[in-house]
Amino acid sequence: AQSVAQPEDQVNVAEGNPLTVKCTYSVSGNPYLFWYVQYPNRGLQFLLKYITGDNLVKGSYGFEAEFNKSQTSFHLKKPSALVSDSALYFCAADTNAGKSTFGDGTTLTVKP
Amino acid sequence: DAGVTQSPTHLIKTRGQQVTLRCSPKSGHDTVSWYQQALGQGPQFIFQYYEEEERQRGNFPDRFSGHQFPNYSSELNVNALLLGDSALYLCASSLAAGVPSGNTIYFGEGSWLTVV
């Protein structure tokens, strides 16, 4: 069975500092990996995805993610955090069958 | 271009009742998936519809059923509601289920279901 783990329930960073939100996966076959952001009482918004190719993927709002096959990780990063980045972030894996498995989410808090 | 739209946004039901949630996919998308997101958890895959048929199903009981219409819109039905069914129900649309994916999935704002 495939699974996605987000080992940190909460990440706190100061505005202007770099941020990392961690994600590891366990899937069979080629992993298609996604990051989504969810603001309070809202649906999920797509940030970026890895399908194949370059291990560093760039997405919306200045976010990027690094795919590491040997460590089965797909960590979300941003060089300089903004207070407005504070939200709930989800990592997801989508197998060839088109079904997505999500992690439990990481709450990012960026303090001024 | 309208994104994924869901209705109703909020509803309250009593245990044992039945509920129907509705979803219109993003323009041009033909695949609809439904997810349940309980408080403090990530979304859990319920099932996926493509070409008006259920293509994939998660670990949910038969009380959860769905339908896809020729215009690609979809309904989620839950029978014999339990307190544990209280959650945010998310509809997601994409292109072409059943082929190697990686297609971006777009989510609606969700329907908040409270069972009392």
mmCIF file of C-alpha atoms in Angstrom:
data_model
loop_
_atom_site.group_PDB
_atom_site.id
_atom_site.type_symbol
_atom_site.label_atom_id
_atom_site.label_comp_id
_atom_site.label_asym_id
_atom_site.label_seq_id
_atom_site.Cartn_x
_atom_site.Cartn_y
_atom_site.Cartn_z
ATOM 1 C CA ALA A 1 0.000 0.000 0.000
ATOM 2 C CA GLN A 2 1.223 3.451 -0.781
ATOM 3 C CA SER A 3 1.667 6.033 1.936
ATOM 4 C CA VAL A 4 2.805 9.599 2.424
ATOM 5 C CA ALA A 5 4.281 10.892 5.646
ATOM 6 C CA GLN A 6 4.709 14.439 6.824
ATOM 7 C CA PRO A 7 6.798 14.023 9.964
ATOM 8 C CA GLU A 8 6.191 17.514 11.336
ATOM 9 C CA ASP A 9 2.729 18.587 12.442
ATOM 10 C CA GLN A 10 3.909 22.175 12.728
ATOM 11 C CA VAL A 11 6.719 24.279 11.322
ATOM 12 C CA ASN A 12 7.477 27.747 12.658
ATOM 13 C CA VAL A 13 9.756 30.181 10.864
ATOM 14 C CA ALA A 14 10.453 33.890 10.995
ATOM 15 C CA GLU A 15 9.500 36.059 8.058
ATOM 16 C CA GLY A 16 12.376 36.343 5.602
ATOM 17 C CA ASN A 17 13.969 33.084 6.679
ATOM 18 C CA PRO A 18 14.023 29.984 4.469
ATOM 19 C CA LEU A 19 11.424 27.323 5.109
ATOM 20 C CA THR A 20 11.277 23.580 4.581
ATOM 21 C CA VAL A 21 8.244 21.341 4.948
ATOM 22 C CA LYS A 22 9.175 17.676 4.854
ATOM 23 C CA CYS A 23 7.490 14.822 3.014
ATOM 24 C CA THR A 24 8.466 11.192 2.502
ATOM 25 C CA TYR A 25 6.606 8.658 0.411
ATOM 26 C CA SER A 26 6.261 4.944 -0.099
ATOM 27 C CA VAL A 27 4.680 4.022 -3.398
ATOM 28 C CA SER A 28 5.002 1.285 -5.945
ATOM 29 C CA GLY A 29 5.820 2.262 -9.478
ATOM 30 C CA ASN A 30 6.764 5.731 -10.589
ATOM 31 C CA PRO A 31 5.722 8.344 -8.058
ATOM 32 C CA TYR A 32 3.879 11.427 -9.139
ATOM 33 C CA LEU A 33 4.165 13.821 -6.224
ATOM 34 C CA PHE A 34 2.234 16.955 -5.408
ATOM 35 C CA TRP A 35 2.128 19.751 -2.879
ATOM 36 C CA TYR A 36 -1.094 21.535 -2.012
ATOM 37 C CA VAL A 37 -1.882 24.414 0.340
ATOM 38 C CA GLN A 38 -5.096 24.818 2.296
ATOM 39 C CA TYR A 39 -6.204 28.060 3.925
ATOM 40 C CA PRO A 40 -8.787 27.975 6.748
ATOM 41 C CA ASN A 41 -12.201 26.766 5.638
ATOM 42 C CA ARG A 42 -11.087 26.504 2.026
ATOM 43 C CA GLY A 43 -10.339 23.764 -0.455
ATOM 44 C CA LEU A 44 -6.872 22.681 -1.541
ATOM 45 C CA GLN A 45 -4.832 24.762 -3.941
ATOM 46 C CA PHE A 46 -2.221 23.167 -6.176
ATOM 47 C CA LEU A 47 1.347 24.418 -5.619
ATOM 48 C CA LEU A 48 3.605 22.164 -7.674
ATOM 49 C CA LYS A 49 4.198 18.634 -8.841
ATOM 50 C CA TYR A 50 6.968 16.226 -9.792
ATOM 51 C CA ILE A 51 6.417 13.855 -12.670
ATOM 52 C CA THR A 52 9.846 13.192 -14.098
ATOM 53 C CA GLY A 53 13.013 14.993 -15.062
ATOM 54 C CA ASP A 54 14.707 17.702 -13.012
ATOM 55 C CA ASN A 55 14.689 16.884 -9.315
ATOM 56 C CA LEU A 56 14.086 20.526 -8.400
ATOM 57 C CA VAL A 57 10.561 21.595 -9.224
ATOM 58 C CA LYS A 58 9.421 25.207 -9.154
ATOM 59 C CA GLY A 59 5.823 26.115 -8.402
ATOM 60 C CA SER A 60 3.450 28.868 -7.430
ATOM 61 C CA TYR A 61 4.164 31.741 -5.021
ATOM 62 C CA GLY A 62 7.931 31.155 -5.028
ATOM 63 C CA PHE A 63 7.738 27.614 -3.673
ATOM 64 C CA GLU A 64 9.932 24.820 -4.917
ATOM 65 C CA ALA A 65 10.380 21.174 -4.015
ATOM 66 C CA GLU A 66 13.265 18.769 -4.226
ATOM 67 C CA PHE A 67 12.644 15.170 -5.261
ATOM 68 C CA ASN A 68 15.122 12.666 -3.838
ATOM 69 C CA LYS A 69 14.554 9.130 -5.068
ATOM 70 C CA SER A 70 17.144 7.472 -2.837
ATOM 71 C CA GLN A 71 15.638 9.048 0.274
ATOM 72 C CA THR A 72 12.079 8.797 -1.059
ATOM 73 C CA SER A 73 11.520 12.404 -0.109
ATOM 74 C CA PHE A 74 9.849 15.407 -1.678
ATOM 75 C CA HIS A 75 10.487 18.370 0.612
ATOM 76 C CA LEU A 76 8.810 21.719 0.003
ATOM 77 C CA LYS A 77 11.042 24.782 0.238
ATOM 78 C CA LYS A 78 10.974 28.533 -0.080
ATOM 79 C CA PRO A 79 14.048 30.780 0.179
ATOM 80 C CA SER A 80 12.292 33.608 2.023
ATOM 81 C CA ALA A 81 9.064 33.036 3.952
ATOM 82 C CA LEU A 82 6.187 35.490 4.063
ATOM 83 C CA VAL A 83 3.576 35.871 6.791
ATOM 84 C CA SER A 84 0.974 35.184 4.097
ATOM 85 C CA ASP A 85 2.519 31.722 3.559
ATOM 86 C CA SER A 86 1.035 30.635 6.888
ATOM 87 C CA ALA A 87 -1.348 27.800 6.070
ATOM 88 C CA LEU A 88 -1.781 24.031 6.084
ATOM 89 C CA TYR A 89 0.365 22.170 3.550
ATOM 90 C CA PHE A 90 -0.287 18.721 2.162
ATOM 91 C CA CYS A 91 1.986 16.385 0.278
ATOM 92 C CA ALA A 92 0.312 13.812 -1.974
ATOM 93 C CA ALA A 93 1.327 10.882 -4.137
ATOM 94 C CA ASP A 94 -0.567 9.866 -7.241
ATOM 95 C CA THR A 95 0.175 6.471 -8.785
ATOM 96 C CA ASN A 96 -0.447 5.448 -12.364
ATOM 97 C CA ALA A 97 -3.980 4.551 -11.392
ATOM 98 C CA GLY A 98 -4.825 8.186 -10.782
ATOM 99 C CA LYS A 99 -5.674 7.848 -7.101
ATOM 100 C CA SER A 100 -4.088 10.288 -4.654
ATOM 101 C CA THR A 101 -2.819 9.523 -1.182
ATOM 102 C CA PHE A 102 -2.270 12.499 1.107
ATOM 103 C CA GLY A 103 -0.139 13.070 4.149
ATOM 104 C CA ASP A 104 -1.769 14.385 7.317
ATOM 105 C CA GLY A 105 -0.588 17.903 6.678
ATOM 106 C CA THR A 106 1.869 20.350 8.200
ATOM 107 C CA THR A 107 0.797 23.658 9.642
ATOM 108 C CA LEU A 108 3.230 26.375 8.649
ATOM 109 C CA THR A 109 3.338 29.493 10.788
ATOM 110 C CA VAL A 110 5.447 32.424 9.643
ATOM 111 C CA LYS A 111 5.971 35.053 12.320
ATOM 112 C CA PRO A 112 6.727 38.707 11.548
ATOM 113 C CA ASP B 1 -13.188 29.941 -16.514
ATOM 114 C CA ALA B 2 -15.116 28.444 -13.601
ATOM 115 C CA GLY B 3 -13.155 26.143 -11.405
ATOM 116 C CA VAL B 4 -14.558 23.191 -9.508
ATOM 117 C CA THR B 5 -17.845 24.102 -7.860
ATOM 118 C CA GLN B 6 -19.526 22.219 -5.055
ATOM 119 C CA SER B 7 -22.890 22.482 -3.338
ATOM 120 C CA PRO B 8 -24.066 22.862 -0.710
ATOM 121 C CA THR B 9 -21.256 24.529 1.202
ATOM 122 C CA HIS B 10 -22.587 23.575 4.619
ATOM 123 C CA LEU B 11 -25.257 21.201 5.812
ATOM 124 C CA ILE B 12 -26.387 19.508 8.985
ATOM 125 C CA LYS B 13 -27.975 16.064 8.996
ATOM 126 C CA THR B 14 -29.227 13.669 11.627
ATOM 127 C CA ARG B 15 -27.832 10.184 12.173
ATOM 128 C CA GLY B 16 -29.483 7.669 9.875
ATOM 129 C CA GLN B 17 -30.391 10.217 7.238
ATOM 130 C CA GLN B 18 -29.093 10.332 3.707
ATOM 131 C CA VAL B 19 -27.191 13.166 2.013
ATOM 132 C CA THR B 20 -26.354 14.101 -1.570
ATOM 133 C CA LEU B 21 -23.461 16.391 -2.427
ATOM 134 C CA ARG B 22 -22.926 17.828 -5.876
ATOM 135 C CA CYS B 23 -19.912 18.799 -7.921
ATOM 136 C CA SER B 24 -19.276 20.444 -11.269
ATOM 137 C CA PRO B 25 -15.761 19.890 -12.575
ATOM 138 C CA LYS B 26 -13.465 22.483 -14.030
ATOM 139 C CA SER B 27 -14.277 23.271 -17.632
ATOM 140 C CA GLY B 28 -12.740 20.687 -19.940
ATOM 141 C CA HIS B 29 -12.151 18.092 -17.232
ATOM 142 C CA ASP B 30 -13.768 14.683 -17.524
ATOM 143 C CA THR B 31 -12.710 12.952 -14.303
ATOM 144 C CA VAL B 32 -14.152 13.602 -10.866
ATOM 145 C CA SER B 33 -12.792 12.277 -7.594
ATOM 146 C CA TRP B 34 -14.257 12.621 -4.120
ATOM 147 C CA TYR B 35 -12.314 12.914 -0.892
ATOM 148 C CA GLN B 36 -13.276 13.021 2.767
ATOM 149 C CA GLN B 37 -11.246 15.280 5.032
ATOM 150 C CA ALA B 38 -11.878 14.814 8.730
ATOM 151 C CA LEU B 39 -10.765 17.528 11.108
ATOM 152 C CA GLY B 40 -7.004 17.520 11.548
ATOM 153 C CA GLN B 41 -6.397 14.926 8.849
ATOM 154 C CA GLY B 42 -5.453 14.819 5.216
ATOM 155 C CA PRO B 43 -8.025 14.081 2.533
ATOM 156 C CA GLN B 44 -8.937 10.417 2.137
ATOM 157 C CA PHE B 45 -9.805 9.129 -1.332
ATOM 158 C CA ILE B 46 -13.389 7.885 -1.592
ATOM 159 C CA PHE B 47 -13.785 7.108 -5.293
ATOM 160 C CA GLN B 48 -13.230 8.387 -8.798
ATOM 161 C CA TYR B 49 -15.570 8.634 -11.775
ATOM 162 C CA TYR B 50 -14.642 8.676 -15.426
ATOM 163 C CA GLU B 51 -16.939 8.106 -18.394
ATOM 164 C CA GLU B 52 -19.835 7.783 -15.957
ATOM 165 C CA GLU B 53 -18.318 4.760 -14.248
ATOM 166 C CA GLU B 54 -16.603 4.293 -10.900
ATOM 167 C CA ARG B 55 -12.958 3.630 -11.784
ATOM 168 C CA GLN B 56 -11.184 3.604 -8.458
ATOM 169 C CA ARG B 57 -12.447 3.212 -4.909
ATOM 170 C CA GLY B 58 -10.839 3.842 -1.574
ATOM 171 C CA ASN B 59 -11.507 2.103 1.706
ATOM 172 C CA PHE B 60 -15.039 3.347 2.236
ATOM 173 C CA PRO B 61 -18.190 1.281 2.861
ATOM 174 C CA ASP B 62 -20.969 0.817 0.362
ATOM 175 C CA ARG B 63 -22.968 3.501 2.177
ATOM 176 C CA PHE B 64 -20.891 5.855 0.065
ATOM 177 C CA SER B 65 -21.992 5.853 -3.547
ATOM 178 C CA GLY B 66 -21.756 8.194 -6.457
ATOM 179 C CA HIS B 67 -22.766 9.030 -9.937
ATOM 180 C CA GLN B 68 -21.356 10.899 -12.882
ATOM 181 C CA PHE B 69 -23.589 12.517 -15.463
ATOM 182 C CA PRO B 70 -22.972 12.948 -19.200
ATOM 183 C CA ASN B 71 -21.892 16.563 -18.619
ATOM 184 C CA TYR B 72 -19.183 15.203 -16.246
ATOM 185 C CA SER B 73 -20.792 16.601 -13.108
ATOM 186 C CA SER B 74 -21.023 14.242 -10.190
ATOM 187 C CA GLU B 75 -22.906 13.441 -7.021
ATOM 188 C CA LEU B 76 -21.768 11.816 -3.822
ATOM 189 C CA ASN B 77 -24.432 10.024 -1.807
ATOM 190 C CA VAL B 78 -24.018 8.839 1.745
ATOM 191 C CA ASN B 79 -26.714 6.656 3.293
ATOM 192 C CA ALA B 80 -27.387 5.822 6.942
ATOM 193 C CA LEU B 81 -25.254 8.688 8.189
ATOM 194 C CA LEU B 82 -23.042 8.158 11.207
ATOM 195 C CA LEU B 83 -21.546 10.762 13.508
ATOM 196 C CA GLY B 84 -18.149 9.798 12.100
ATOM 197 C CA ASP B 85 -19.203 10.908 8.641
ATOM 198 C CA SER B 86 -18.917 14.518 9.795
ATOM 199 C CA ALA B 87 -16.182 16.000 7.622
ATOM 200 C CA LEU B 88 -15.299 18.259 4.746
ATOM 201 C CA TYR B 89 -16.087 16.519 1.471
ATOM 202 C CA LEU B 90 -13.889 17.639 -1.378
ATOM 203 C CA CYS B 91 -14.503 17.183 -5.043
ATOM 204 C CA ALA B 92 -11.535 17.172 -7.383
ATOM 205 C CA SER B 93 -11.451 17.237 -11.146
ATOM 206 C CA SER B 94 -8.773 16.285 -13.631
ATOM 207 C CA LEU B 95 -8.282 14.890 -17.083
ATOM 208 C CA ALA B 96 -8.347 11.287 -18.221
ATOM 209 C CA ALA B 97 -8.351 8.840 -15.337
ATOM 210 C CA GLY B 98 -6.938 5.443 -16.050
ATOM 211 C CA VAL B 99 -3.916 6.677 -17.939
ATOM 212 C CA PRO B 100 -0.518 7.356 -16.367
ATOM 213 C CA SER B 101 -1.339 10.324 -14.233
ATOM 214 C CA GLY B 102 0.559 13.302 -13.035
ATOM 215 C CA ASN B 103 -2.316 15.357 -14.341
ATOM 216 C CA THR B 104 -2.949 18.249 -11.991
ATOM 217 C CA ILE B 105 -5.985 17.771 -9.791
ATOM 218 C CA TYR B 106 -8.104 20.820 -9.021
ATOM 219 C CA PHE B 107 -10.182 20.913 -5.873
ATOM 220 C CA GLY B 108 -13.423 22.630 -5.032
ATOM 221 C CA GLU B 109 -14.004 24.528 -1.819
ATOM 222 C CA GLY B 110 -15.744 21.545 -0.287
ATOM 223 C CA SER B 111 -19.006 20.740 1.433
ATOM 224 C CA TRP B 112 -18.993 20.761 5.208
ATOM 225 C CA LEU B 113 -21.192 17.972 6.533
ATOM 226 C CA THR B 114 -22.124 17.835 10.195
ATOM 227 C CA VAL B 115 -23.993 14.789 11.454
ATOM 228 C CA VAL B 116 -25.780 15.221 14.783
#
